[in-house]
Short mmCIF file of C-alpha atoms in Angstrom, two decimals:
data_model
loop_
_atom_site.label_atom_id
_atom_site.label_comp_id
_atom_site.label_asym_id
_atom_site.label_seq_id
_atom_site.Cartn_x
_atom_site.Cartn_y
_atom_site.Cartn_z
CA ALA P 645 -9.94 92.31 132.36
CA GLY P 646 -10.48 88.85 133.89
CA VAL P 647 -13.64 87.74 135.72
CA ASN P 648 -12.23 88.47 139.22
CA SER P 649 -10.23 91.61 138.45
CA GLY P 650 -11.06 95.10 139.74
CA ALA P 651 -12.96 96.17 142.88
CA GLU P 652 -16.54 94.70 143.50
CA ALA P 653 -19.41 97.06 143.39
CA ALA P 654 -22.95 96.59 144.92
CA ARG P 655 -25.29 96.82 141.93
CA PRO P 656 -29.11 96.77 141.98
CA PHE P 657 -30.44 93.26 141.18
CA TYR P 658 -33.93 92.17 140.27
CA TRP P 659 -35.33 88.61 139.79
CA LEU P 660 -38.57 88.63 137.81
CA ASP P 661 -40.96 85.93 136.28
CA VAL P 662 -42.01 87.18 132.91
CA PHE P 663 -45.38 86.21 131.03
CA SER P 664 -46.90 85.24 134.39
CA ASP P 665 -48.88 87.24 137.01
CA VAL P 666 -47.51 85.02 139.84
CA GLY P 667 -44.09 84.07 140.79
CA LEU P 668 -42.43 80.58 140.00
CA ALA P 669 -44.26 80.51 136.71
CA GLY P 670 -43.59 82.04 133.37
CA ASN P 671 -39.90 82.62 132.38
CA GLY P 672 -37.42 83.75 134.98
CA LEU P 673 -35.07 86.59 134.40
CA ALA P 674 -32.21 88.14 136.37
CA VAL P 675 -31.56 91.91 135.82
CA VAL P 676 -28.39 93.68 136.89
CA LEU P 677 -28.64 97.52 136.80
CA ASP P 678 -25.82 99.96 136.89
CA ALA P 679 -23.81 97.34 134.99
CA ASP P 680 -21.23 99.81 133.27
CA GLY P 681 -17.72 98.72 133.37
CA LEU P 682 -18.48 94.89 133.68
CA ALA P 683 -16.40 92.71 131.50
CA PRO P 684 -18.06 90.35 129.18
CA GLU P 685 -16.39 87.54 130.94
CA THR P 686 -17.99 88.68 134.19
CA MET P 687 -21.39 88.91 132.49
CA LEU P 688 -21.18 85.48 131.10
CA ALA P 689 -19.97 83.98 134.38
CA PHE P 690 -22.87 85.62 136.24
CA ALA P 691 -25.41 84.43 133.66
CA ARG P 692 -24.02 80.78 134.18
CA GLU P 693 -24.16 81.34 137.96
CA VAL P 694 -27.80 82.21 137.89
CA GLY P 695 -28.61 79.59 135.38
CA LEU P 696 -31.64 81.07 133.73
CA SER P 697 -32.39 81.12 130.06
CA GLU P 698 -31.44 84.82 129.96
CA THR P 699 -29.75 87.43 132.26
CA THR P 700 -29.61 91.10 131.38
CA PHE P 701 -27.17 93.83 132.28
CA VAL P 702 -28.42 97.44 131.98
CA GLN P 703 -25.81 99.85 130.84
CA ALA P 704 -25.69 103.53 129.62
CA PRO P 705 -26.81 103.73 126.02
CA THR P 706 -24.52 104.39 123.26
CA ALA P 707 -27.30 105.35 120.78
CA GLY P 708 -29.19 108.69 120.75
CA GLY P 709 -32.83 108.39 121.79
CA ALA P 710 -32.30 105.33 124.06
CA ASP P 711 -32.88 105.27 127.87
CA TYR P 712 -30.51 102.35 128.36
CA LEU P 713 -28.49 99.57 126.70
CA ASN P 714 -30.02 96.11 127.41
CA ARG P 715 -27.21 93.47 127.06
CA ILE P 716 -28.81 90.04 127.05
CA TRP P 717 -26.80 86.94 127.91
CA THR P 718 -27.66 83.19 127.83
CA VAL P 719 -25.49 80.53 129.47
CA SER P 720 -23.74 80.24 126.28
CA GLY P 721 -23.10 83.91 125.29
CA GLU P 722 -24.54 87.29 124.35
CA ILE P 723 -27.42 87.53 122.01
CA PRO P 724 -28.84 90.58 120.06
CA PHE P 725 -32.29 90.50 121.12
CA ALA P 726 -34.85 88.56 123.27
CA GLY P 727 -38.49 89.01 124.24
CA HIS P 728 -38.95 88.21 127.93
CA PRO P 729 -35.63 90.09 128.83
CA SER P 730 -37.13 93.17 127.10
CA LEU P 731 -40.20 93.07 129.24
CA GLY P 732 -38.64 92.09 132.51
CA THR P 733 -35.84 94.67 132.20
CA ALA P 734 -38.31 97.35 131.55
CA VAL P 735 -40.05 96.70 134.68
CA ALA P 736 -36.76 96.48 136.67
CA VAL P 737 -35.66 99.83 135.18
CA ALA P 738 -39.19 101.44 135.99
CA LEU P 739 -39.14 100.12 139.48
CA HIS P 740 -35.65 101.42 140.19
CA ARG P 741 -36.30 104.81 138.63
CA ALA P 742 -39.46 105.09 140.64
CA ASN P 743 -37.73 104.03 143.97
CA GLY P 744 -39.92 100.96 144.23
CA SER P 745 -43.20 102.68 143.56
CA GLN P 746 -45.95 100.20 142.73
CA ALA P 747 -48.00 102.38 140.43
CA GLY P 748 -47.72 104.15 137.07
CA SER P 749 -46.89 103.79 133.43
CA HIS P 750 -43.41 104.03 132.05
CA ALA P 751 -42.65 104.49 128.37
CA LEU P 752 -39.05 103.62 127.57
CA THR P 753 -36.68 102.99 124.71
CA GLN P 754 -34.13 100.28 124.98
CA GLN P 755 -31.09 99.75 122.86
CA THR P 756 -30.24 96.18 121.87
CA GLY P 757 -27.97 94.59 119.27
CA VAL P 758 -30.58 94.96 116.61
CA GLY P 759 -31.43 98.68 117.27
CA LEU P 760 -33.90 100.59 119.38
CA GLN P 761 -37.21 99.19 120.50
CA ARG P 762 -39.97 101.07 122.39
CA VAL P 763 -40.84 99.24 125.72
CA ALA P 764 -43.38 100.01 128.33
CA ALA P 765 -43.89 99.02 131.89
CA VAL P 766 -47.28 99.47 133.61
CA CYS P 767 -48.30 98.92 137.18
CA ASP P 768 -51.88 99.43 138.31
CA GLY P 769 -50.79 99.32 142.06
CA ALA P 770 -50.93 95.64 142.43
CA ALA P 771 -49.37 93.97 139.28
CA TRP P 772 -46.93 94.78 136.64
CA SER P 773 -47.28 94.14 132.84
CA ALA P 774 -44.92 95.18 130.07
CA SER P 775 -44.60 95.18 126.30
CA VAL P 776 -42.01 95.44 123.49
CA GLU P 777 -42.44 96.80 119.94
CA GLN P 778 -40.36 94.39 117.97
CA GLU P 779 -38.62 94.93 114.59
CA PRO P 780 -40.59 94.34 111.43
CA ALA P 781 -40.39 90.58 110.62
CA SER P 782 -37.74 89.22 108.28
CA PHE P 783 -38.95 86.07 106.46
CA GLY P 784 -36.32 83.57 105.79
CA ARG P 785 -36.35 80.22 104.07
CA THR P 786 -38.80 77.44 104.41
CA LEU P 787 -37.54 73.96 105.44
CA ASP P 788 -38.47 70.43 104.54
CA ARG P 789 -41.33 69.31 106.74
CA GLU P 790 -39.89 65.77 107.17
CA ARG P 791 -36.49 67.09 108.19
CA VAL P 792 -38.00 69.45 110.66
CA ALA P 793 -40.16 66.51 112.11
CA GLY P 794 -36.89 64.59 112.61
CA ALA P 795 -35.44 67.47 114.54
CA LEU P 796 -38.41 67.52 116.70
CA GLY P 797 -38.22 63.74 117.35
CA ILE P 798 -41.59 63.16 115.79
CA GLY P 799 -42.74 61.49 112.54
CA SER P 800 -43.71 63.68 109.53
CA GLU P 801 -47.40 62.64 110.02
CA GLY P 802 -47.33 64.79 113.18
CA MET P 803 -46.77 67.97 111.27
CA ASP P 804 -49.52 70.37 110.25
CA ALA P 805 -50.40 69.47 106.70
CA GLU P 806 -51.18 72.92 105.60
CA LEU P 807 -48.68 75.39 107.13
CA SER P 808 -44.96 75.47 106.18
CA CYS P 809 -41.91 75.38 108.46
CA GLN P 810 -40.08 78.66 108.00
CA ILE P 811 -37.51 80.77 109.75
CA VAL P 812 -38.70 84.17 110.79
CA SER P 813 -36.98 86.86 112.84
CA THR P 814 -37.75 90.09 114.46
CA GLY P 815 -34.16 90.14 115.97
CA LEU P 816 -33.65 86.58 116.90
CA PRO P 817 -34.35 83.81 114.40
CA ALA P 818 -37.10 81.29 115.16
CA LEU P 819 -37.72 78.13 113.13
CA LEU P 820 -41.58 77.99 113.22
CA ALA P 821 -42.66 74.31 113.24
CA PRO P 822 -46.40 73.80 113.02
CA VAL P 823 -47.42 70.43 114.43
CA SER P 824 -50.78 68.76 114.02
CA ASP P 825 -52.14 68.40 117.69
CA LEU P 826 -51.41 68.72 121.35
CA GLU P 827 -50.63 65.10 121.85
CA THR P 828 -47.82 65.49 119.24
CA LEU P 829 -46.55 68.68 120.64
CA GLY P 830 -46.15 66.93 124.05
CA ARG P 831 -44.10 64.27 122.55
CA CYS P 832 -41.53 66.47 120.96
CA GLU P 833 -37.96 65.61 122.00
CA PRO P 834 -35.61 67.75 119.91
CA ASP P 835 -32.43 66.32 118.34
CA PHE P 836 -30.12 69.37 118.37
CA GLN P 837 -27.54 67.70 115.97
CA ALA P 838 -30.36 67.32 113.42
CA LEU P 839 -31.32 71.02 114.10
CA ARG P 840 -27.74 72.21 113.55
CA GLU P 841 -27.65 70.36 110.24
CA LEU P 842 -30.88 72.17 109.24
CA GLU P 843 -29.70 75.72 110.37
CA ALA P 844 -26.23 76.59 111.60
CA SER P 845 -27.26 79.69 113.64
CA PRO P 846 -26.18 79.18 117.23
CA ALA P 847 -29.04 81.37 118.52
CA LEU P 848 -31.91 79.65 116.69
CA ASN P 849 -35.10 78.90 118.54
CA LEU P 850 -37.09 75.77 117.41
CA TYR P 851 -40.63 76.79 118.05
CA ALA P 852 -43.20 74.08 117.71
CA PHE P 853 -46.82 75.10 117.91
CA VAL P 854 -50.29 74.11 117.43
CA HIS P 855 -52.81 76.32 115.71
CA GLU P 856 -56.44 75.33 115.47
CA ARG P 857 -58.10 76.97 112.64
CA GLY P 858 -60.49 79.78 113.71
CA SER P 859 -58.71 80.13 117.00
CA ARG P 860 -56.46 83.00 118.14
CA THR P 861 -54.90 80.88 120.98
CA ILE P 862 -51.80 78.95 120.23
CA ARG P 863 -49.99 76.28 122.30
CA ALA P 864 -46.21 76.23 121.77
CA ARG P 865 -42.93 74.91 123.03
CA CYS P 866 -39.55 76.32 122.50
CA PHE P 867 -36.02 74.60 122.32
CA GLY P 868 -33.16 76.89 122.13
CA ALA P 869 -29.98 75.72 120.34
CA ASP P 870 -28.03 78.07 122.66
CA LEU P 871 -29.58 76.88 125.90
CA SER P 872 -27.80 73.61 126.37
CA GLY P 873 -30.90 71.62 125.43
CA VAL P 874 -33.10 73.32 128.07
CA GLU P 875 -36.74 74.02 127.06
CA ASP P 876 -37.74 77.71 127.30
CA PRO P 877 -40.98 78.37 129.14
CA ALA P 878 -41.93 81.51 127.39
CA THR P 879 -40.33 83.11 124.26
CA GLY P 880 -41.44 86.44 123.22
CA SER P 881 -38.80 86.65 120.51
CA ALA P 882 -40.54 83.79 118.83
CA ALA P 883 -44.10 84.74 119.50
CA GLY P 884 -43.62 88.03 117.52
CA PRO P 885 -42.38 86.24 114.47
CA LEU P 886 -45.20 83.65 114.75
CA LEU P 887 -47.72 86.30 114.75
CA ALA P 888 -46.16 87.93 111.66
CA TYR P 889 -46.12 84.46 109.98
CA LEU P 890 -49.76 83.82 110.78
CA GLN P 891 -50.75 87.16 109.49
CA ASP P 892 -48.88 86.44 106.31
CA CYS P 893 -50.46 82.94 106.05
CA LEU P 894 -54.00 83.34 107.54
CA ASP P 895 -54.51 87.13 108.00
CA ILE P 896 -54.45 86.94 111.76
CA ASP P 897 -53.37 90.09 113.48
CA ARG P 898 -53.69 89.22 117.20
CA ILE P 899 -52.87 86.01 119.22
CA VAL P 900 -52.40 84.57 122.60
CA VAL P 901 -49.72 82.01 123.05
CA GLU P 902 -49.79 79.48 125.94
CA GLN P 903 -46.30 78.06 126.48
CA GLY P 904 -44.54 76.19 129.38
CA ILE P 905 -47.51 73.94 130.13
CA GLU P 906 -45.47 70.81 129.63
CA MET P 907 -42.74 72.09 131.87
CA GLY P 908 -45.02 73.09 134.77
CA ARG P 909 -44.25 76.84 134.20
CA PRO P 910 -47.43 78.03 132.51
CA SER P 911 -46.91 81.29 130.67
CA ARG P 912 -49.32 83.60 128.63
CA ILE P 913 -47.83 85.73 125.84
CA GLU P 914 -50.03 88.28 124.03
CA ALA P 915 -49.08 89.63 120.65
CA ARG P 916 -50.72 92.03 118.17
CA MET P 917 -49.60 93.74 115.01
CA GLU P 918 -49.34 97.54 115.03
CA ASP P 919 -48.01 99.49 111.92
CA GLY P 920 -46.32 96.35 110.58
CA ARG P 921 -44.61 95.47 113.84
CA PRO P 922 -45.42 92.76 116.43
CA VAL P 923 -46.04 94.13 119.78
CA VAL P 924 -45.49 91.37 122.48
CA SER P 925 -46.79 91.95 125.91
CA GLY P 926 -47.64 90.00 129.22
CA ALA P 927 -47.63 90.12 132.94
CA VAL P 928 -44.46 90.37 135.00
CA ALA P 929 -44.12 89.22 138.60
CA VAL P 930 -41.33 90.56 140.64
CA LEU P 931 -39.83 87.82 142.80
CA ALA P 932 -36.89 89.33 144.46
CA THR P 933 -34.92 92.61 144.64
CA GLY P 934 -31.54 93.49 146.22
CA THR P 935 -27.95 93.87 145.22
CA VAL P 936 -25.32 91.74 143.74
CA ARG P 937 -21.59 92.17 144.20
CA LEU P 938 -19.76 91.93 140.88
CA PRO P 939 -16.23 93.20 139.93
#
């Protein structure tokens, strides 16, 4: 079926800002509910129309034990998993099922391209928060520090001298790139051709971060190879791998990630280890609700 084939249907639509307790900060997410029957071409076209880092489409699950299938799209294509789309979609589903009620706790299970994940959406009557239990971390190869520095557009002297550069995934691979200080972090201008020469994965996130020893607060920036060069203001799918990496390296089991500062979209991501899995959580602000007509 083509993008414009079939009858249009009014489908519930939510616009949320994730990892922020106020709108117009954090990472924006568009969620389309009742999305069964939508062609992949339509989902991609709508994701491009919206222009956010991710747009999700909620469909009936195909796996036992799941409450819904969460299909996650960037402007380049569908991806198997992502962090802020897991949190924001959980809030949208909870709101819709509760007919807009602004209170309560909702425990749900989402189905994604990497399996089933437990998610939760909680509202205290005034504000929403959400969490996702990610898959156990898969530790990939380490990469040459100097080549990663080149991909970040900085000199090798700007890299953390103690921590290694490594690809880690809890569903979506992140190249964790420890840099030395905040000034260097602010100067990062990624070279995506150099990144592709390092790692061919089209969904790879280049996650530069600063960790001051003894602190559990991390500053980070994320550049997605599949986001047409656009910086991502909050990346839950990279924060989970980062925590697993820091636990492996430094025996840290809980962090707060500050991201999006350089973009003017401050975000706060909380991550903790539970039973060998990173649990990523944060505030969710509901910006708009309504319907969207899609064939």
